[in-house]
Tab-separated table of C-alpha atoms in Angstrom:
chain	number	residue	atom	x	y	z
A	441	MET	CA	74.160	124.550	98.662
A	442	VAL	CA	76.936	122.007	99.288
A	443	ARG	CA	80.260	123.580	100.230
A	444	PRO	CA	83.265	122.431	98.329
A	445	ARG	CA	85.843	120.406	100.176
A	446	GLU	CA	88.660	122.520	101.485
A	447	PHE	CA	91.161	119.745	101.338
A	448	ASP	CA	92.569	117.384	98.631
A	449	GLU	CA	90.870	114.133	99.074
A	450	ASP	CA	93.452	112.104	97.255
A	451	GLN	CA	96.200	113.567	99.444
A	452	ALA	CA	94.212	112.932	102.569
A	453	LEU	CA	93.528	109.408	101.564
A	454	ASN	CA	97.213	108.854	100.842
A	455	ALA	CA	98.165	110.198	104.309
A	456	ALA	CA	95.589	107.810	105.862
A	457	MET	CA	97.002	104.957	103.853
A	458	GLN	CA	100.449	105.719	105.180
A	459	ILE	CA	99.424	105.718	108.770
A	460	PHE	CA	97.295	102.613	108.536
A	461	TRP	CA	100.274	100.861	106.647
A	462	GLU	CA	102.554	101.850	109.472
A	463	LYS	CA	100.288	101.089	112.553
A	464	GLY	CA	97.616	98.826	111.167
A	465	PHE	CA	93.778	99.244	111.657
A	466	GLU	CA	93.371	98.669	115.319
A	467	ALA	CA	96.496	100.559	116.559
A	468	THR	CA	95.497	103.709	114.450
A	469	SER	CA	93.402	106.225	116.416
A	470	LEU	CA	91.165	108.893	115.076
A	471	SER	CA	93.621	111.381	116.528
A	472	ASP	CA	96.466	109.727	114.442
A	473	LEU	CA	94.262	110.157	111.359
A	474	THR	CA	93.327	113.747	111.964
A	475	SER	CA	96.875	114.679	112.662
A	476	LYS	CA	98.296	112.768	109.623
A	477	MET	CA	95.629	113.845	107.200
A	478	GLY	CA	95.471	117.411	108.399
A	479	ILE	CA	91.696	117.518	108.637
A	480	GLN	CA	89.159	117.250	111.429
A	481	ARG	CA	86.811	114.281	112.233
A	482	PRO	CA	83.711	115.765	110.724
A	483	SER	CA	85.623	116.155	107.417
A	484	ILE	CA	86.841	112.553	107.569
A	485	TYR	CA	83.347	111.255	108.212
A	486	ALA	CA	81.800	113.366	105.419
A	487	ALA	CA	84.443	112.389	102.844
A	488	PHE	CA	85.162	108.732	103.722
A	489	GLY	CA	82.626	107.461	106.278
A	490	ASP	CA	83.753	105.775	109.554
A	491	LYS	CA	87.256	104.442	110.297
A	492	LYS	CA	86.610	101.114	108.748
A	493	GLN	CA	85.362	102.671	105.528
A	494	LEU	CA	88.399	105.000	105.410
A	495	PHE	CA	90.635	101.945	105.912
A	496	GLU	CA	88.944	100.111	103.060
A	497	ALA	CA	89.387	103.096	100.734
A	498	ALA	CA	93.063	103.285	101.738
A	499	LEU	CA	93.507	99.488	101.148
A	500	ARG	CA	91.814	99.796	97.676
A	501	LYS	CA	94.130	102.770	96.883
A	502	TYR	CA	97.151	100.764	97.892
A	503	THR	CA	96.193	97.499	95.993
A	504	GLN	CA	95.521	99.468	92.775
A	505	SER	CA	98.842	101.140	93.124
A	506	HIS	CA	100.656	97.856	94.031
A	507	ALA	CA	99.105	96.049	91.191
A	508	ALA	CA	100.250	98.637	88.614
A	509	PHE	CA	103.801	98.579	90.192
A	510	VAL	CA	104.050	94.784	89.989
A	511	ARG	CA	102.763	94.671	86.355
A	512	SER	CA	105.213	97.506	85.350
A	513	ARG	CA	108.089	95.927	87.152
A	514	LEU	CA	107.576	92.503	85.387
A	515	GLN	CA	107.102	94.206	81.965
A	516	SER	CA	110.201	96.316	82.243
A	517	ASN	CA	112.491	93.531	81.360
A	518	SER	CA	112.459	91.496	78.099
A	519	SER	CA	113.869	88.455	79.857
A	520	VAL	CA	111.065	86.840	82.120
A	521	LYS	CA	113.739	85.223	84.322
A	522	GLU	CA	115.451	88.424	84.856
A	523	ALA	CA	112.212	90.306	85.438
A	524	PHE	CA	111.268	87.814	88.271
A	525	TYR	CA	114.769	87.825	89.777
A	526	ASN	CA	114.799	91.644	89.809
A	527	PHE	CA	111.260	91.831	91.201
A	528	PHE	CA	111.895	89.343	94.051
A	529	GLY	CA	115.478	90.391	94.717
A	530	GLY	CA	114.249	94.080	94.913
A	531	ILE	CA	111.661	93.248	97.495
A	532	VAL	CA	114.308	91.449	99.625
A	533	ALA	CA	116.785	94.417	99.162
A	534	GLU	CA	114.211	96.942	99.975
A	535	GLU	CA	113.309	95.115	103.253
A	536	TYR	CA	116.947	95.062	104.403
A	537	GLU	CA	117.303	98.816	103.923
A	538	ASP	CA	117.512	100.956	107.006
A	539	GLY	CA	114.215	102.348	108.273
A	540	PRO	CA	110.937	100.968	109.425
A	541	ASN	CA	109.872	97.584	107.973
A	542	ARG	CA	106.178	98.204	106.988
A	543	GLY	CA	105.946	95.152	104.749
A	544	CYS	CA	103.083	95.109	102.292
A	545	PHE	CA	99.918	96.911	103.358
A	546	CYS	CA	97.652	94.289	101.877
A	547	ILE	CA	99.448	91.334	103.398
A	548	ASN	CA	99.449	93.180	106.808
A	549	THR	CA	95.629	93.494	106.385
A	550	MET	CA	95.387	89.813	105.441
A	551	VAL	CA	97.093	88.986	108.724
A	552	GLU	CA	95.277	91.490	110.928
A	553	LEU	CA	91.735	91.733	109.637
A	554	ALA	CA	91.020	88.947	107.088
A	555	PRO	CA	90.504	86.132	109.650
A	556	HIS	CA	87.779	88.210	111.348
A	557	ASP	CA	86.183	90.274	108.720
A	558	GLU	CA	84.766	88.759	105.493
A	559	LYS	CA	85.102	91.964	103.489
A	560	PHE	CA	88.788	92.161	104.085
A	561	GLU	CA	89.180	88.485	103.504
A	562	ILE	CA	87.761	88.940	100.097
A	563	LEU	CA	89.620	92.197	99.239
A	564	THR	CA	93.033	90.625	100.186
A	565	ARG	CA	92.134	87.357	98.373
A	566	GLU	CA	91.268	89.351	95.231
A	567	HIS	CA	94.588	91.076	95.271
A	568	GLN	CA	96.352	87.730	95.625
A	569	MET	CA	94.433	86.374	92.682
A	570	TYR	CA	95.335	89.441	90.634
A	571	LEU	CA	99.046	89.063	91.394
A	572	SER	CA	98.755	85.330	90.549
A	573	ALA	CA	97.171	86.355	87.078
A	574	VAL	CA	99.931	88.888	86.465
A	575	PHE	CA	102.663	86.316	87.385
A	576	GLN	CA	100.931	83.657	85.107
A	577	GLU	CA	100.601	86.056	82.256
A	578	THR	CA	104.421	86.821	82.512
A	579	LEU	CA	105.327	83.175	82.720
A	580	GLU	CA	103.212	82.548	79.576
A	581	ARG	CA	105.084	85.264	77.848
A	582	GLY	CA	108.293	83.456	78.663
A	583	ILE	CA	106.928	80.097	77.368
A	584	ARG	CA	105.876	81.798	74.195
A	585	SER	CA	109.189	83.290	73.581
A	586	GLY	CA	111.042	80.005	74.369
A	587	GLU	CA	112.787	81.384	77.344
A	588	LEU	CA	110.917	78.984	79.647
A	589	GLU	CA	110.062	75.321	79.050
A	590	ALA	CA	106.933	74.613	77.160
A	591	SER	CA	105.896	71.978	79.612
A	592	MET	CA	105.867	74.445	82.517
A	593	ASP	CA	102.563	74.770	84.413
A	594	ALA	CA	102.397	78.554	84.494
A	595	ARG	CA	99.211	78.659	86.601
A	596	ALA	CA	100.758	76.438	89.410
A	597	LEU	CA	104.017	78.258	89.349
A	598	ALA	CA	102.289	81.567	89.530
A	599	HIS	CA	100.424	80.407	92.660
A	600	THR	CA	103.666	79.266	94.224
A	601	MET	CA	105.196	82.657	93.511
A	602	VAL	CA	102.328	84.460	95.300
A	603	SER	CA	102.765	82.235	98.307
A	604	LEU	CA	106.530	82.913	98.163
A	605	LEU	CA	105.973	86.616	97.974
A	606	ILE	CA	103.516	86.493	100.985
A	607	GLY	CA	105.860	84.215	102.977
A	608	ILE	CA	108.946	86.479	102.339
A	609	THR	CA	107.052	89.648	103.145
A	610	VAL	CA	105.753	88.296	106.434
A	611	MET	CA	108.940	86.712	107.325
A	612	MET	CA	110.848	89.915	106.724
A	613	LYS	CA	109.085	91.402	109.785
A	614	SER	CA	111.517	89.321	112.007
A	615	ARG	CA	114.582	90.202	109.904
A	616	PRO	CA	115.841	86.593	109.183
A	617	ALA	CA	119.401	86.020	107.958
A	618	ARG	CA	119.763	87.536	104.484
A	619	SER	CA	121.149	84.218	103.246
A	620	PHE	CA	117.906	82.456	104.245
A	621	VAL	CA	115.831	84.749	102.084
A	622	ASP	CA	118.245	84.878	99.241
A	623	GLN	CA	118.125	81.063	99.001
A	624	ALA	CA	114.383	81.144	98.689
A	625	VAL	CA	114.727	83.522	95.739
A	626	ALA	CA	117.556	81.380	94.248
A	627	THR	CA	115.270	78.392	94.536
A	628	LEU	CA	112.530	80.172	92.511
A	629	LEU	CA	115.026	80.775	89.705
A	630	ILE	CA	115.708	77.014	89.673
A	631	LEU	CA	111.852	76.536	89.252
A	632	LEU	CA	111.948	78.954	86.353
A	633	ASP	CA	114.777	76.949	84.787
A	634	GLY	CA	112.471	73.842	84.988
A	635	LYS	CA	114.900	71.830	86.849
C-alpha cells in the first residue's frame, strides 16, 4: 500500500520555484531545496523526480501563473492604451522597489538554460509566443473599439512588445537610469498611437 504524502506538493513546488527563481538552476543546491521546501531528498525524488525535473515543474507553474497575471492585467482596463501603459509601467516600478531584483523566472531560464538545453529553449519560447498572442488579442480589441488605428499591424506590434518586455526585464538586472527605461515605455505608447 502506497503511503500518502506527508507534505503539500503545491506548497513544496512553490517553495522550489522561489529558490530557483532567486538563485537559478545551477546555483541552487539540493540542500537549498530541502531547506526551502521543508522535505527530504527522497521525498523530492519521489514527488518530482531529479533536480531538472523539479526545475521544469517549477518553471511550468510559474509560466501558468505569469500568463494568467498578464492576461488579467491587460483585461482589467477598458482602454487598451492605459492597460499597456499600466502593465509596462508597473513592471518598471516593481523593479525599482527596494529588495532583491529577481526579474522574470522564465526570462532568467531563457538566459541561463535555453542556449544549452532544447527542452528549456522550447518551454521559454512557448511562453514568449503565448505572451505575444495575449498582446495581439488586446491590440485587436483596441482596433475593434476604434481606440487604435485600423491600419495597425497588431501581430508585429505584439512581437515588438514581447521583445521590449524581455529587454527591459534583463536590463533591469543592472539597474539602469529610471529615465532610460521610462523612455522605452513612452516610445511604446507612441507606437500605440500609430505615430
